[in-house]
Amino acid sequence: MSEAAESIFSLVKASEGGAPLYLQLKKNIEDAVQRGVIGPGDALPSERDIAIKADISRVTVRKAVQDLVKSGILVQRHGSGTFVAPRMERVEQSLSRLTSFTDDMARRGMSASSVWLDKGIYPPSPDEIMILGLSAKELVARVSRLRIANETPMAIERASLSLAALPDPEAVGSSLYSTLDKTGSRPARAVQRISAVNLVGADARLLEVPEGSACLHIERISYLASGKVIEFTRSIYRGDAYDFVAELRLAGPGEESGGTT
Ligand code: 16G
């Protein structure tokens, strides 16, 4: 760390009139991020090293760091440490084109990757039976992934497909749609329902956003050209990362101006 960055750890003891130590540490880190002394993606020293440098207890360090994680200034990655949160570039996504996550990121020159959360064959839920048109005896293929653009977690996608469309979920590599493409099952049309949610628990941790952050819940039902439902995906997209953009046209004579598909 640079000399300027090291000044984060000089605190004023209470006996010398200082504010509570965890508040001082928190403010020093916040100021350093604001002034660009430490930037997006920079690693902070370990809790133990900060405690030694600042001459305070690890409990005090943890309290300051946890507060900054909650407010989204720092992120903690399991096993690799604490970092200044990446600066979020908003992604503008058209609502009129049926694309895959991999295609969307490639078009923006970003690399798409995934962390697998689940991939397997299960007895279907009532929703899956109804939407995918399954019989109660049929099984369903599920693929759930954390979707990442460059280094930033963008969305959690939980897709369900009939076994007729995806007989072997293990065969899905980096792109679900390119796997479906190989068997002529890539969707030709989709209907999306977007609603607002506040993220809690494991999903917030996976997306590296503070608990309670505003996110978009998206349900996509995709169809083959024949009209058969092929995919039912429930996704959570980061509200600070996505703008969904729809082009609107004046309804022509005789066209309906509202309603759902
Ligand atoms: C998009 C779709 C998702 C689909 C995925 C396939 C939304 C909200 N969701 O992210 O339904 O499963 O693309 O992407 O747009 P892939 O081919 O990269 O796996």
PDB file of C-alpha atoms and ligand atoms in Angstrom:
ATOM      1  CA  MET A   1       0.000   0.000   0.000  1.00  0.00           C
ATOM      2  CA  SER A   2       1.140   3.557  -0.730  1.00  0.00           C
ATOM      3  CA  GLU A   3       2.179   5.922   2.058  1.00  0.00           C
ATOM      4  CA  ALA A   4      -1.096   7.867   1.589  1.00  0.00           C
ATOM      5  CA  ALA A   5      -3.064   4.647   1.904  1.00  0.00           C
ATOM      6  CA  GLU A   6      -1.157   3.677   5.039  1.00  0.00           C
ATOM      7  CA  SER A   7      -2.468   6.867   6.705  1.00  0.00           C
ATOM      8  CA  ILE A   8      -5.859   5.106   6.854  1.00  0.00           C
ATOM      9  CA  PHE A   9      -4.518   3.277   9.869  1.00  0.00           C
ATOM     10  CA  SER A  10      -3.396   6.239  11.974  1.00  0.00           C
ATOM     11  CA  LEU A  11      -6.068   6.764  14.590  1.00  0.00           C
ATOM     12  CA  VAL A  12      -6.306   9.131  17.525  1.00  0.00           C
ATOM     13  CA  LYS A  13      -6.665   7.403  20.898  1.00  0.00           C
ATOM     14  CA  ALA A  14      -9.639   8.339  23.133  1.00  0.00           C
ATOM     15  CA  SER A  15      -7.181   9.573  25.776  1.00  0.00           C
ATOM     16  CA  GLU A  16      -6.009  12.125  23.177  1.00  0.00           C
ATOM     17  CA  GLY A  17      -9.591  13.225  22.430  1.00  0.00           C
ATOM     18  CA  GLY A  18     -10.323  10.858  19.509  1.00  0.00           C
ATOM     19  CA  ALA A  19     -13.764   9.607  18.431  1.00  0.00           C
ATOM     20  CA  PRO A  20     -14.584   5.877  18.889  1.00  0.00           C
ATOM     21  CA  LEU A  21     -11.829   3.936  17.108  1.00  0.00           C
ATOM     22  CA  TYR A  22     -14.082   1.927  14.812  1.00  0.00           C
ATOM     23  CA  LEU A  23     -15.746   5.146  13.592  1.00  0.00           C
ATOM     24  CA  GLN A  24     -12.345   6.722  12.900  1.00  0.00           C
ATOM     25  CA  LEU A  25     -11.194   3.676  10.947  1.00  0.00           C
ATOM     26  CA  LYS A  26     -14.456   3.575   9.027  1.00  0.00           C
ATOM     27  CA  LYS A  27     -14.236   7.264   8.143  1.00  0.00           C
ATOM     28  CA  ASN A  28     -10.576   6.986   7.114  1.00  0.00           C
ATOM     29  CA  ILE A  29     -11.397   4.117   4.743  1.00  0.00           C
ATOM     30  CA  GLU A  30     -14.442   5.971   3.338  1.00  0.00           C
ATOM     31  CA  ASP A  31     -12.350   9.126   2.776  1.00  0.00           C
ATOM     32  CA  ALA A  32      -9.561   7.145   1.110  1.00  0.00           C
ATOM     33  CA  VAL A  33     -12.058   5.566  -1.310  1.00  0.00           C
ATOM     34  CA  GLN A  34     -13.667   8.926  -2.019  1.00  0.00           C
ATOM     35  CA  ARG A  35     -10.334  10.641  -2.681  1.00  0.00           C
ATOM     36  CA  GLY A  36      -9.193   7.721  -4.866  1.00  0.00           C
ATOM     37  CA  VAL A  37      -6.290   6.857  -2.556  1.00  0.00           C
ATOM     38  CA  ILE A  38      -7.582   3.295  -2.789  1.00  0.00           C
ATOM     39  CA  GLY A  39      -9.639   2.373  -5.834  1.00  0.00           C
ATOM     40  CA  PRO A  40     -12.198  -0.185  -7.012  1.00  0.00           C
ATOM     41  CA  GLY A  41     -10.897  -3.724  -6.716  1.00  0.00           C
ATOM     42  CA  ASP A  42      -7.968  -2.803  -4.382  1.00  0.00           C
ATOM     43  CA  ALA A  43      -7.408  -5.306  -1.601  1.00  0.00           C
ATOM     44  CA  LEU A  44      -7.392  -4.231   2.029  1.00  0.00           C
ATOM     45  CA  PRO A  45      -4.857  -5.823   4.373  1.00  0.00           C
ATOM     46  CA  SER A  46      -6.179  -8.719   6.457  1.00  0.00           C
ATOM     47  CA  GLU A  47      -8.147  -7.972   9.612  1.00  0.00           C
ATOM     48  CA  ARG A  48      -5.134  -9.074  11.648  1.00  0.00           C
ATOM     49  CA  ASP A  49      -2.736  -6.767   9.766  1.00  0.00           C
ATOM     50  CA  ILE A  50      -5.092  -3.789  10.069  1.00  0.00           C
ATOM     51  CA  ALA A  51      -5.393  -4.453  13.809  1.00  0.00           C
ATOM     52  CA  ILE A  52      -1.583  -4.398  14.133  1.00  0.00           C
ATOM     53  CA  LYS A  53      -1.074  -1.330  11.901  1.00  0.00           C
ATOM     54  CA  ALA A  54      -3.817   0.685  13.644  1.00  0.00           C
ATOM     55  CA  ASP A  55      -2.963  -0.696  17.089  1.00  0.00           C
ATOM     56  CA  ILE A  56      -6.554  -1.671  17.809  1.00  0.00           C
ATOM     57  CA  SER A  57      -8.393  -4.938  18.473  1.00  0.00           C
ATOM     58  CA  ARG A  58      -9.550  -7.227  15.655  1.00  0.00           C
ATOM     59  CA  VAL A  59     -13.123  -6.842  16.955  1.00  0.00           C
ATOM     60  CA  THR A  60     -12.882  -3.082  16.304  1.00  0.00           C
ATOM     61  CA  VAL A  61     -11.515  -3.682  12.791  1.00  0.00           C
ATOM     62  CA  ARG A  62     -14.316  -6.180  12.063  1.00  0.00           C
ATOM     63  CA  LYS A  63     -16.988  -3.716  13.197  1.00  0.00           C
ATOM     64  CA  ALA A  64     -15.706  -0.967  10.878  1.00  0.00           C
ATOM     65  CA  VAL A  65     -15.269  -3.357   7.926  1.00  0.00           C
ATOM     66  CA  GLN A  66     -18.714  -4.939   8.411  1.00  0.00           C
ATOM     67  CA  ASP A  67     -20.352  -1.493   8.390  1.00  0.00           C
ATOM     68  CA  LEU A  68     -18.565  -0.598   5.135  1.00  0.00           C
ATOM     69  CA  VAL A  69     -19.583  -3.934   3.569  1.00  0.00           C
ATOM     70  CA  LYS A  70     -23.196  -3.235   4.572  1.00  0.00           C
ATOM     71  CA  SER A  71     -23.089   0.155   2.908  1.00  0.00           C
ATOM     72  CA  GLY A  72     -21.558  -1.305  -0.271  1.00  0.00           C
ATOM     73  CA  ILE A  73     -18.182   0.505  -0.041  1.00  0.00           C
ATOM     74  CA  LEU A  74     -16.242  -2.722   0.544  1.00  0.00           C
ATOM     75  CA  VAL A  75     -16.934  -6.280  -0.595  1.00  0.00           C
ATOM     76  CA  GLN A  76     -15.784  -9.475   1.058  1.00  0.00           C
ATOM     77  CA  ARG A  77     -14.972 -12.482  -1.083  1.00  0.00           C
ATOM     78  CA  HIS A  78     -14.962 -15.791   0.682  1.00  0.00           C
ATOM     79  CA  GLY A  79     -11.423 -17.061   1.092  1.00  0.00           C
ATOM     80  CA  SER A  80      -9.752 -14.164  -0.726  1.00  0.00           C
ATOM     81  CA  GLY A  81     -10.282 -11.123   1.516  1.00  0.00           C
ATOM     82  CA  THR A  82     -11.775  -7.630   1.575  1.00  0.00           C
ATOM     83  CA  PHE A  83     -11.723  -5.282  -1.415  1.00  0.00           C
ATOM     84  CA  VAL A  84     -12.902  -1.820  -2.397  1.00  0.00           C
ATOM     85  CA  ALA A  85     -16.205  -2.476  -4.226  1.00  0.00           C
ATOM     86  CA  PRO A  86     -15.886  -2.419  -8.015  1.00  0.00           C
ATOM     87  CA  ARG A  87     -17.307   0.661  -9.710  1.00  0.00           C
ATOM     88  CA  MET A  88     -20.523  -0.398 -11.364  1.00  0.00           C
ATOM     89  CA  GLU A  89     -20.886   0.350 -15.045  1.00  0.00           C
ATOM     90  CA  ARG A  90     -24.551   0.175 -15.873  1.00  0.00           C
ATOM     91  CA  VAL A  91     -25.537  -2.244 -18.580  1.00  0.00           C
ATOM     92  CA  GLU A  92     -28.315  -1.150 -20.902  1.00  0.00           C
ATOM     93  CA  GLN A  93     -30.417  -4.078 -22.025  1.00  0.00           C
ATOM     94  CA  SER A  94     -32.995  -3.974 -24.790  1.00  0.00           C
ATOM     95  CA  LEU A  95     -36.337  -5.515 -23.961  1.00  0.00           C
ATOM     96  CA  SER A  96     -37.130  -6.262 -27.581  1.00  0.00           C
ATOM     97  CA  ARG A  97     -34.305  -8.689 -28.461  1.00  0.00           C
ATOM     98  CA  LEU A  98     -34.136 -12.270 -27.282  1.00  0.00           C
ATOM     99  CA  THR A  99     -30.501 -12.725 -26.330  1.00  0.00           C
ATOM    100  CA  SER A 100     -28.470 -14.816 -23.912  1.00  0.00           C
ATOM    101  CA  PHE A 101     -26.301 -13.478 -21.106  1.00  0.00           C
ATOM    102  CA  THR A 102     -23.172 -14.690 -22.935  1.00  0.00           C
ATOM    103  CA  ASP A 103     -24.211 -12.867 -26.152  1.00  0.00           C
ATOM    104  CA  ASP A 104     -25.109  -9.694 -24.235  1.00  0.00           C
ATOM    105  CA  MET A 105     -21.736  -9.502 -22.518  1.00  0.00           C
ATOM    106  CA  ALA A 106     -19.782 -10.400 -25.687  1.00  0.00           C
ATOM    107  CA  ARG A 107     -21.528  -7.529 -27.535  1.00  0.00           C
ATOM    108  CA  ARG A 108     -20.228  -5.165 -24.856  1.00  0.00           C
ATOM    109  CA  GLY A 109     -16.706  -6.551 -24.979  1.00  0.00           C
ATOM    110  CA  MET A 110     -17.080  -8.040 -21.501  1.00  0.00           C
ATOM    111  CA  SER A 111     -16.237 -11.623 -20.662  1.00  0.00           C
ATOM    112  CA  ALA A 112     -19.095 -13.714 -19.276  1.00  0.00           C
ATOM    113  CA  SER A 113     -18.515 -16.415 -16.709  1.00  0.00           C
ATOM    114  CA  SER A 114     -20.649 -18.312 -14.216  1.00  0.00           C
ATOM    115  CA  VAL A 115     -20.437 -19.912 -10.829  1.00  0.00           C
ATOM    116  CA  TRP A 116     -22.605 -23.020 -10.796  1.00  0.00           C
ATOM    117  CA  LEU A 117     -25.133 -23.062  -7.962  1.00  0.00           C
ATOM    118  CA  ASP A 118     -27.021 -26.146  -9.158  1.00  0.00           C
ATOM    119  CA  LYS A 119     -27.269 -28.396 -12.198  1.00  0.00           C
ATOM    120  CA  GLY A 120     -29.417 -31.530 -12.032  1.00  0.00           C
ATOM    121  CA  ILE A 121     -32.674 -33.396 -12.566  1.00  0.00           C
ATOM    122  CA  TYR A 122     -35.481 -33.042 -10.023  1.00  0.00           C
ATOM    123  CA  PRO A 123     -39.176 -33.782  -9.452  1.00  0.00           C
ATOM    124  CA  PRO A 124     -40.912 -30.607 -10.693  1.00  0.00           C
ATOM    125  CA  SER A 125     -42.556 -27.955  -8.495  1.00  0.00           C
ATOM    126  CA  PRO A 126     -46.237 -27.090  -9.156  1.00  0.00           C
ATOM    127  CA  ASP A 127     -45.091 -23.908 -11.009  1.00  0.00           C
ATOM    128  CA  GLU A 128     -42.735 -25.895 -13.228  1.00  0.00           C
ATOM    129  CA  ILE A 129     -45.460 -28.474 -14.003  1.00  0.00           C
ATOM    130  CA  MET A 130     -47.884 -25.746 -14.977  1.00  0.00           C
ATOM    131  CA  ILE A 131     -45.543 -23.484 -16.958  1.00  0.00           C
ATOM    132  CA  LEU A 132     -43.511 -26.159 -18.743  1.00  0.00           C
ATOM    133  CA  GLY A 133     -46.621 -28.260 -19.382  1.00  0.00           C
ATOM    134  CA  LEU A 134     -45.212 -31.351 -17.630  1.00  0.00           C
ATOM    135  CA  SER A 135     -47.111 -34.318 -16.280  1.00  0.00           C
ATOM    136  CA  ALA A 136     -46.699 -34.904 -12.525  1.00  0.00           C
ATOM    137  CA  LYS A 137     -44.586 -38.017 -13.301  1.00  0.00           C
ATOM    138  CA  GLU A 138     -42.071 -36.201 -15.514  1.00  0.00           C
ATOM    139  CA  LEU A 139     -38.828 -34.782 -14.136  1.00  0.00           C
ATOM    140  CA  VAL A 140     -37.365 -31.324 -14.730  1.00  0.00           C
ATOM    141  CA  ALA A 141     -33.818 -30.144 -15.549  1.00  0.00           C
ATOM    142  CA  ARG A 142     -32.580 -27.221 -13.447  1.00  0.00           C
ATOM    143  CA  VAL A 143     -29.523 -25.049 -14.049  1.00  0.00           C
ATOM    144  CA  SER A 144     -28.787 -22.287 -11.562  1.00  0.00           C
ATOM    145  CA  ARG A 145     -25.887 -19.922 -11.942  1.00  0.00           C
ATOM    146  CA  LEU A 146     -24.355 -16.761 -10.621  1.00  0.00           C
ATOM    147  CA  ARG A 147     -23.631 -14.792 -13.819  1.00  0.00           C
ATOM    148  CA  ILE A 148     -20.490 -12.671 -13.823  1.00  0.00           C
ATOM    149  CA  ALA A 149     -19.351  -9.961 -16.252  1.00  0.00           C
ATOM    150  CA  ASN A 150     -15.604  -9.413 -16.130  1.00  0.00           C
ATOM    151  CA  GLU A 151     -15.122  -9.662 -12.359  1.00  0.00           C
ATOM    152  CA  THR A 152     -18.538  -8.377 -11.287  1.00  0.00           C
ATOM    153  CA  PRO A 153     -21.449 -10.596 -10.219  1.00  0.00           C
ATOM    154  CA  MET A 154     -24.450  -9.319 -12.226  1.00  0.00           C
ATOM    155  CA  ALA A 155     -27.319 -11.767 -11.801  1.00  0.00           C
ATOM    156  CA  ILE A 156     -28.496 -15.048 -10.341  1.00  0.00           C
ATOM    157  CA  GLU A 157     -30.395 -17.142 -12.893  1.00  0.00           C
ATOM    158  CA  ARG A 158     -32.372 -20.254 -12.010  1.00  0.00           C
ATOM    159  CA  ALA A 159     -33.607 -21.963 -15.174  1.00  0.00           C
ATOM    160  CA  SER A 160     -35.970 -24.934 -15.434  1.00  0.00           C
ATOM    161  CA  LEU A 161     -36.434 -26.901 -18.648  1.00  0.00           C
ATOM    162  CA  SER A 162     -38.238 -30.085 -19.577  1.00  0.00           C
ATOM    163  CA  LEU A 163     -36.012 -33.131 -20.071  1.00  0.00           C
ATOM    164  CA  ALA A 164     -37.187 -33.207 -23.680  1.00  0.00           C
ATOM    165  CA  ALA A 165     -35.415 -29.847 -24.145  1.00  0.00           C
ATOM    166  CA  LEU A 166     -32.434 -30.550 -21.905  1.00  0.00           C
ATOM    167  CA  PRO A 167     -32.011 -34.282 -21.242  1.00  0.00           C
ATOM    168  CA  ASP A 168     -28.555 -33.813 -19.669  1.00  0.00           C
ATOM    169  CA  PRO A 169     -28.094 -30.615 -17.631  1.00  0.00           C
ATOM    170  CA  GLU A 170     -24.491 -31.727 -16.959  1.00  0.00           C
ATOM    171  CA  ALA A 171     -23.819 -31.078 -20.647  1.00  0.00           C
ATOM    172  CA  VAL A 172     -24.393 -27.320 -20.254  1.00  0.00           C
ATOM    173  CA  GLY A 173     -21.067 -25.513 -20.501  1.00  0.00           C
ATOM    174  CA  SER A 174     -20.657 -21.754 -20.438  1.00  0.00           C
ATOM    175  CA  SER A 175     -23.909 -20.996 -22.323  1.00  0.00           C
ATOM    176  CA  LEU A 176     -27.312 -22.628 -21.886  1.00  0.00           C
ATOM    177  CA  TYR A 177     -28.577 -21.187 -25.182  1.00  0.00           C
ATOM    178  CA  SER A 178     -25.660 -22.600 -27.169  1.00  0.00           C
ATOM    179  CA  THR A 179     -26.372 -26.047 -25.640  1.00  0.00           C
ATOM    180  CA  LEU A 180     -30.025 -25.674 -26.694  1.00  0.00           C
ATOM    181  CA  ASP A 181     -28.892 -24.460 -30.119  1.00  0.00           C
ATOM    182  CA  LYS A 182     -27.148 -27.791 -30.753  1.00  0.00           C
ATOM    183  CA  THR A 183     -30.444 -29.688 -30.515  1.00  0.00           C
ATOM    184  CA  GLY A 184     -32.501 -27.048 -32.311  1.00  0.00           C
ATOM    185  CA  SER A 185     -34.158 -26.056 -29.015  1.00  0.00           C
ATOM    186  CA  ARG A 186     -32.951 -22.458 -28.731  1.00  0.00           C
ATOM    187  CA  PRO A 187     -35.925 -20.257 -27.845  1.00  0.00           C
ATOM    188  CA  ALA A 188     -37.401 -18.086 -30.592  1.00  0.00           C
ATOM    189  CA  ARG A 189     -39.642 -15.890 -28.443  1.00  0.00           C
ATOM    190  CA  ALA A 190     -39.928 -15.055 -24.742  1.00  0.00           C
ATOM    191  CA  VAL A 191     -42.175 -13.205 -22.346  1.00  0.00           C
ATOM    192  CA  GLN A 192     -40.548 -11.459 -19.382  1.00  0.00           C
ATOM    193  CA  ARG A 193     -42.134 -10.193 -16.225  1.00  0.00           C
ATOM    194  CA  ILE A 194     -39.984  -7.741 -14.271  1.00  0.00           C
ATOM    195  CA  SER A 195     -40.666  -6.704 -10.686  1.00  0.00           C
ATOM    196  CA  ALA A 196     -38.767  -4.941  -7.925  1.00  0.00           C
ATOM    197  CA  VAL A 197     -37.349  -6.820  -4.929  1.00  0.00           C
ATOM    198  CA  ASN A 198     -35.119  -6.060  -1.977  1.00  0.00           C
ATOM    199  CA  LEU A 199     -32.424  -8.656  -1.691  1.00  0.00           C
ATOM    200  CA  VAL A 200     -31.711 -10.523   1.514  1.00  0.00           C
ATOM    201  CA  GLY A 201     -29.605 -13.435   2.728  1.00  0.00           C
ATOM    202  CA  ALA A 202     -27.574 -15.688   0.465  1.00  0.00           C
ATOM    203  CA  ASP A 203     -28.626 -13.943  -2.782  1.00  0.00           C
ATOM    204  CA  ALA A 204     -27.334 -10.575  -1.489  1.00  0.00           C
ATOM    205  CA  ARG A 205     -24.027 -12.177  -0.528  1.00  0.00           C
ATOM    206  CA  LEU A 206     -23.684 -13.890  -3.934  1.00  0.00           C
ATOM    207  CA  LEU A 207     -24.296 -10.616  -5.774  1.00  0.00           C
ATOM    208  CA  GLU A 208     -21.981  -8.773  -3.338  1.00  0.00           C
ATOM    209  CA  VAL A 209     -24.585  -6.119  -2.559  1.00  0.00           C
ATOM    210  CA  PRO A 210     -25.678  -4.884   0.871  1.00  0.00           C
ATOM    211  CA  GLU A 211     -28.697  -6.625   2.436  1.00  0.00           C
ATOM    212  CA  GLY A 212     -31.903  -4.905   1.385  1.00  0.00           C
ATOM    213  CA  SER A 213     -30.486  -3.612  -1.950  1.00  0.00           C
ATOM    214  CA  ALA A 214     -32.988  -2.898  -4.696  1.00  0.00           C
ATOM    215  CA  CYS A 215     -32.865  -5.556  -7.409  1.00  0.00           C
ATOM    216  CA  LEU A 216     -34.948  -6.708 -10.363  1.00  0.00           C
ATOM    217  CA  HIS A 217     -36.737 -10.021 -10.246  1.00  0.00           C
ATOM    218  CA  ILE A 218     -37.238 -11.305 -13.796  1.00  0.00           C
ATOM    219  CA  GLU A 219     -39.312 -14.272 -14.855  1.00  0.00           C
ATOM    220  CA  ARG A 220     -38.665 -15.347 -18.433  1.00  0.00           C
ATOM    221  CA  ILE A 221     -40.836 -17.918 -20.189  1.00  0.00           C
ATOM    222  CA  SER A 222     -39.285 -18.822 -23.538  1.00  0.00           C
ATOM    223  CA  TYR A 223     -40.951 -20.550 -26.469  1.00  0.00           C
ATOM    224  CA  LEU A 224     -39.821 -22.512 -29.524  1.00  0.00           C
ATOM    225  CA  ALA A 225     -41.020 -21.263 -32.907  1.00  0.00           C
ATOM    226  CA  SER A 226     -43.693 -24.001 -32.669  1.00  0.00           C
ATOM    227  CA  GLY A 227     -45.148 -22.217 -29.618  1.00  0.00           C
ATOM    228  CA  LYS A 228     -44.000 -24.898 -27.143  1.00  0.00           C
ATOM    229  CA  VAL A 229     -42.591 -23.573 -23.840  1.00  0.00           C
ATOM    230  CA  ILE A 230     -38.896 -24.381 -23.612  1.00  0.00           C
ATOM    231  CA  GLU A 231     -37.536 -22.487 -20.589  1.00  0.00           C
ATOM    232  CA  PHE A 232     -38.823 -21.033 -17.340  1.00  0.00           C
ATOM    233  CA  THR A 233     -36.158 -18.868 -15.681  1.00  0.00           C
ATOM    234  CA  ARG A 234     -36.349 -16.867 -12.505  1.00  0.00           C
ATOM    235  CA  SER A 235     -33.530 -14.360 -12.198  1.00  0.00           C
ATOM    236  CA  ILE A 236     -32.369 -11.671  -9.837  1.00  0.00           C
ATOM    237  CA  TYR A 237     -30.511  -8.810 -11.536  1.00  0.00           C
ATOM    238  CA  ARG A 238     -28.582  -6.139  -9.669  1.00  0.00           C
ATOM    239  CA  GLY A 239     -30.575  -2.919  -9.631  1.00  0.00           C
ATOM    240  CA  ASP A 240     -27.369  -0.858  -9.647  1.00  0.00           C
ATOM    241  CA  ALA A 241     -26.109  -2.609 -12.782  1.00  0.00           C
ATOM    242  CA  TYR A 242     -29.005  -2.853 -15.217  1.00  0.00           C
ATOM    243  CA  ASP A 243     -31.229  -0.519 -17.174  1.00  0.00           C
ATOM    244  CA  PHE A 244     -33.873  -2.380 -19.157  1.00  0.00           C
ATOM    245  CA  VAL A 245     -34.894  -0.322 -22.155  1.00  0.00           C
ATOM    246  CA  ALA A 246     -38.063  -0.837 -24.208  1.00  0.00           C
ATOM    247  CA  GLU A 247     -38.965   0.892 -27.456  1.00  0.00           C
ATOM    248  CA  LEU A 248     -42.587   2.009 -27.531  1.00  0.00           C
ATOM    249  CA  ARG A 249     -44.679   2.682 -30.645  1.00  0.00           C
ATOM    250  CA  LEU A 250     -48.069   4.226 -31.005  1.00  0.00           C
ATOM    251  CA  ALA A 251     -50.666   1.460 -31.315  1.00  0.00           C
ATOM    252  CA  GLY A 252     -51.984   1.199 -34.906  1.00  0.00           C
ATOM    253  CA  PRO A 253     -55.715   1.244 -35.676  1.00  0.00           C
ATOM    254  CA  GLY A 254     -57.378  -1.943 -34.452  1.00  0.00           C
ATOM    255  CA  GLU A 255     -54.327  -2.895 -32.328  1.00  0.00           C
ATOM    256  CA  GLU A 256     -54.793  -3.468 -28.620  1.00  0.00           C
ATOM    257  CA  SER A 257     -53.093  -0.890 -26.425  1.00  0.00           C
ATOM    258  CA  GLY A 258     -52.681  -3.032 -23.312  1.00  0.00           C
ATOM    259  CA  GLY A 259     -53.019  -6.465 -21.760  1.00  0.00           C
ATOM    260  CA  THR A 260     -50.611  -9.347 -21.215  1.00  0.00           C
ATOM    261  CA  THR A 261     -49.568 -12.294 -23.321  1.00  0.00           C
TER     262      THR A 261
HETATM  263  C1  16G B   1     -30.468 -14.534 -20.244  1.00  0.00           C
HETATM  264  C2  16G B   1     -31.881 -14.927 -19.821  1.00  0.00           C
HETATM  265  C3  16G B   1     -32.012 -16.305 -19.267  1.00  0.00           C
HETATM  266  C4  16G B   1     -31.260 -17.317 -20.114  1.00  0.00           C
HETATM  267  C5  16G B   1     -29.828 -16.894 -20.296  1.00  0.00           C
HETATM  268  C6  16G B   1     -29.036 -17.825 -21.178  1.00  0.00           C
HETATM  269  C7  16G B   1     -32.788 -12.771 -18.927  1.00  0.00           C
HETATM  270  C8  16G B   1     -33.525 -12.105 -17.870  1.00  0.00           C
HETATM  271  N1  16G B   1     -32.488 -14.043 -18.831  1.00  0.00           N
HETATM  272  O1  16G B   1     -29.695 -14.121 -19.203  1.00  0.00           O
HETATM  273  O2  16G B   1     -33.389 -16.633 -19.229  1.00  0.00           O
HETATM  274  O3  16G B   1     -31.312 -18.592 -19.509  1.00  0.00           O
HETATM  275  O4  16G B   1     -29.800 -15.608 -20.912  1.00  0.00           O
HETATM  276  O5  16G B   1     -27.707 -17.356 -21.210  1.00  0.00           O
HETATM  277  O6  16G B   1     -32.475 -12.128 -19.888  1.00  0.00           O
HETATM  278  P1  16G B   1     -26.465 -18.242 -21.600  1.00  0.00           P
HETATM  279  O7  16G B   1     -26.730 -18.835 -22.953  1.00  0.00           O
HETATM  280  O8  16G B   1     -25.316 -17.313 -21.559  1.00  0.00           O
HETATM  281  O9  16G B   1     -26.348 -19.363 -20.577  1.00  0.00           O
END
